[in-house]
XYZ file of C-alpha atoms in Angstrom:
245
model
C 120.513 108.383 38.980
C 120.027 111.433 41.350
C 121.644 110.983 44.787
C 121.592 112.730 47.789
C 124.808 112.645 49.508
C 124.426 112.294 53.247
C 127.388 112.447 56.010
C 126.363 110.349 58.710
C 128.687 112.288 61.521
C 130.454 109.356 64.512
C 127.614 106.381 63.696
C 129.382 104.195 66.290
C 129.579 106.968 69.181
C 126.103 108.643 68.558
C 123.391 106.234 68.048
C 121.194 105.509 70.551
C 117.588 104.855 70.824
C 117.844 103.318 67.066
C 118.635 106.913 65.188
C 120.374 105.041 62.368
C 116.672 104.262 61.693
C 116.235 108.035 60.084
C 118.830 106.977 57.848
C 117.205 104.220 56.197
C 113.709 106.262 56.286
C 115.703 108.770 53.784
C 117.139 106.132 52.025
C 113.653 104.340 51.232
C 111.564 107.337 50.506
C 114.489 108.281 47.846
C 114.457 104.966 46.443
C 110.514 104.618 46.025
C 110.767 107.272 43.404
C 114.124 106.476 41.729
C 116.534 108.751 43.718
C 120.113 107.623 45.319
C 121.462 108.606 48.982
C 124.838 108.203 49.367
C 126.209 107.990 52.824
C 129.821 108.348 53.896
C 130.211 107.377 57.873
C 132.498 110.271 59.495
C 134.021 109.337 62.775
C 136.568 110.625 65.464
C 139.658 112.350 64.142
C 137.748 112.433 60.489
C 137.980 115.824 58.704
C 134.766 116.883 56.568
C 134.570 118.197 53.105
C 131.913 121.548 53.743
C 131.292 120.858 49.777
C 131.418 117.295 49.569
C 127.602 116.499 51.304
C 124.206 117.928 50.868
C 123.039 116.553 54.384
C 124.692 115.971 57.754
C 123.404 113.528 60.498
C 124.489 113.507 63.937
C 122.291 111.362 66.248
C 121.728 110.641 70.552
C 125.153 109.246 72.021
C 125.637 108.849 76.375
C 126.980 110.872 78.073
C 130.924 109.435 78.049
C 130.102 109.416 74.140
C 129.249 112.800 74.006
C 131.899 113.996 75.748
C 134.355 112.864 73.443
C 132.455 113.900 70.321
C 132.407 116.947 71.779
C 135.964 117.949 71.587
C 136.397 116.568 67.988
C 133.748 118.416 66.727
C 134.944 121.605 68.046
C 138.663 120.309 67.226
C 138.359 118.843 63.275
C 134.649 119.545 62.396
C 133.411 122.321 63.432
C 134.790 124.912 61.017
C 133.658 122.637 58.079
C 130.497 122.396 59.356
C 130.000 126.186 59.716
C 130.821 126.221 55.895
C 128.783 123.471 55.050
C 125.589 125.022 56.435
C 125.962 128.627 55.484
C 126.022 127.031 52.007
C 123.080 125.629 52.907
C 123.791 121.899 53.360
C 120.948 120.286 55.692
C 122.164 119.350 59.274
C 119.411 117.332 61.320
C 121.063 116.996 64.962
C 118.985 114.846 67.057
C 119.207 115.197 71.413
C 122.898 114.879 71.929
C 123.499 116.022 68.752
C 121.215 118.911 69.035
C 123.061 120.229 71.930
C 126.286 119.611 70.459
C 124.715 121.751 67.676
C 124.446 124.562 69.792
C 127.129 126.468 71.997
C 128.022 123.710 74.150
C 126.385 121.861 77.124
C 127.265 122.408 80.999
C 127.013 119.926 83.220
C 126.058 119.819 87.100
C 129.365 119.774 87.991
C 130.016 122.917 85.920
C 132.100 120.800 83.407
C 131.532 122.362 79.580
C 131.353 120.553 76.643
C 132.196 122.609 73.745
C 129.857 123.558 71.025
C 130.048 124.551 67.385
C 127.415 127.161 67.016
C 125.554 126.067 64.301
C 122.101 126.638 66.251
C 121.863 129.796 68.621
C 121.528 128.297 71.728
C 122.752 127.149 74.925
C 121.633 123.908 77.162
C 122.242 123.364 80.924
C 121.966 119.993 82.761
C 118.655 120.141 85.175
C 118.089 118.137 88.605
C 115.587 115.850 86.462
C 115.572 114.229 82.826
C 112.455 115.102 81.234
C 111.027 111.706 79.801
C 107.930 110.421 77.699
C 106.185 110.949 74.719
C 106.159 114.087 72.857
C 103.974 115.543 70.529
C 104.811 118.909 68.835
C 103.113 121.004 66.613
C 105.703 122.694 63.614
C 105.011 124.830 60.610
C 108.436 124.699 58.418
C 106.648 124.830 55.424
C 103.438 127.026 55.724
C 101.493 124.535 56.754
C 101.186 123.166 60.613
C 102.297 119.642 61.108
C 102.098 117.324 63.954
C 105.425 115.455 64.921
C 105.415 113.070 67.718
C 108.025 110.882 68.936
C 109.845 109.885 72.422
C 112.079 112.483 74.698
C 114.903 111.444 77.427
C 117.078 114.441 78.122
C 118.534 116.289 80.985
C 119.465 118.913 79.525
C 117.784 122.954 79.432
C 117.863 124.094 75.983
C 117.413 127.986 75.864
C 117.030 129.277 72.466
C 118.820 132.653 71.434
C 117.587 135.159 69.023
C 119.275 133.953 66.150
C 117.016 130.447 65.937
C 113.608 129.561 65.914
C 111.707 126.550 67.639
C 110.831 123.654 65.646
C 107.572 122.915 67.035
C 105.151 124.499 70.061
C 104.461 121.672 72.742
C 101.403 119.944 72.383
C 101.847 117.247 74.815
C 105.516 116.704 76.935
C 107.909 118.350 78.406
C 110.353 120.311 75.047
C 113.817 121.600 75.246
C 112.943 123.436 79.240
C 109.688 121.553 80.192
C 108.332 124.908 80.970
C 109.130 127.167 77.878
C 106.408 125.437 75.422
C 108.645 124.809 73.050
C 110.725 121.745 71.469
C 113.450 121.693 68.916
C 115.567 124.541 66.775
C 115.350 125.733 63.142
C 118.262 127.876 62.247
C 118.272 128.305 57.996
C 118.177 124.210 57.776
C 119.780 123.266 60.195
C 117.356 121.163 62.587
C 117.558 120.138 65.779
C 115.104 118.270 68.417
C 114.794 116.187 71.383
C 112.730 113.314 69.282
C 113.929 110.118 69.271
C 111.620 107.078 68.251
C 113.199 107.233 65.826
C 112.376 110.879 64.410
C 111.593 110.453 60.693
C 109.843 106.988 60.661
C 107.181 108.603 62.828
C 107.512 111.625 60.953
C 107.630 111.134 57.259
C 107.040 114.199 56.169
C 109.415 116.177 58.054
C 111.876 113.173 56.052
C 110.525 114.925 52.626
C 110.967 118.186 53.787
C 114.517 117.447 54.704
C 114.997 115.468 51.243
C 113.619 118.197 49.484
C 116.025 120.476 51.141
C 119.191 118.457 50.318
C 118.001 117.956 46.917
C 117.608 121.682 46.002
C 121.146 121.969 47.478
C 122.362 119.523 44.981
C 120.785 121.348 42.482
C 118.400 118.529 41.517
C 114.979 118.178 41.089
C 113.158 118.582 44.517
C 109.668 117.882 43.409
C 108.860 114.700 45.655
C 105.990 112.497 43.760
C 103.685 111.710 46.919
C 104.096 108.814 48.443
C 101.527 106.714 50.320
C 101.920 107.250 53.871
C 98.115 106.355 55.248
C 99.954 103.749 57.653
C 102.297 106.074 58.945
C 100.039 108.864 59.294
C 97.460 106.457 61.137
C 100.240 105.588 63.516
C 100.799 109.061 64.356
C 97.448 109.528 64.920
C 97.117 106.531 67.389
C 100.192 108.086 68.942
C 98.790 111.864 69.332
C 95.669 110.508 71.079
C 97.553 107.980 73.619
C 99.537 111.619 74.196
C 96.695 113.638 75.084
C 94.785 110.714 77.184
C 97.823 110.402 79.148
């Protein structure tokens, strides 16, 4: 059986607001049409093998988390990373992780947390979090998609030239809450501020990713369809709550 081999990057540090839930989204949506996903937890002091995975997860951790991620990553991951996604491995980095992703994060004090540059851009800590729901239009594919899901962040996230947004605000505040825009696409690596989690809300940004990682496995990445009426009804519901609000 096909299998999509996923590296699920410090599970006990980063993994808040229930992002192990994306995991089991990918895992189900393989299974429902006979495809594996294989998931080795990576954790602190844990070196990575840029061949060994076709996707990378690193979830939402607090802020003493973070911290300490932070210096491993730039430490014993980073490098590997770098590899991993120039050979086009999938990386979804969600809020922490998505800064993490970029540069590096500094706080109000000034403090820095490193980086590891897989995204092109920078965040700074603001005088507010930015909190609700968020709904975001994205076109990854040709085709413009709504995502919609839940943001808590403090952090500014200014995107550099080298990445794109993933989605244009529809409804929330996005990586500045004044720029318009939430999320980065850099090649496939992904990152965003939506929690909720992401990809049960989302299911077809899950397929897109699965897609991705399966091409990069050199499988078959021709998803049957799936029935996702309830989902997509949910995000509906969720859309229109959005906009009344």
């Amino acid at each position: 059986m096909t299998a999509v081999r996923l590296c699920h990057l410090y599970p006990a540090e980063m993994n808040i607001y229930a992002d192990r839930g994306n995991i089991a989204v990918l895992r189900s949506r393989l299974a429902w049409r006979g495809l594996g996903l294989e998931v080795v937890e990576t954790g602190l002091g844990d070196a990575v093998d840029p061949g060994a995975h076709d996707m990378y997860y690193l979830g939402g951790g607090q802020d003493r988390d973070q911290a300490v991620v932070a210096e491993d990553l730039a430490a014993v991951k980073g490098a590997a990373l770098r590899d991993a996604a120039s050979g086009g491995a999938v990386v979804l980095a969600v809020c922490g992780g998505f800064q993490l992703a970029g540069h590096g994060y500094t706080a109000l004090d000034g403090s820095r947390m490193p980086g590891i540059g897989l995204l092109d851009l920078d965040t700074v800590a603001g005088p507010t979090r930015l909190i609700g729901n968020l709904v975001i239009a994205c076109d990854l594919d040709g085709e413009e998609r709504l995502a919609v899901g839940f943001e808590n962040h403090a952090g500014r996230t200014t995107l550099g030239p080298g990445t794109r947004p993933l989605g244009r605000v529809v409804h929330g505040h996005g990586n500045t809450g004044s720029d318009g825009v939430e999320g980065a696409v850099q090649g496939r690596v992904v990152g965003t501020y939506l929690h909720g989690p992401l990809l049960p809300k989302n299911p077809w940004l899950a397929d897109l990713l699965l897609r991705w990682a399966l091409e990069h496995r050199g499988a078959d990445a021709d998803l049957a369809p799936l029935d996702d009426g309830l989902e997509d009804a949910a995000r509906e519901v969720a859309v229109r709550r959005a906009r009344r609000r």
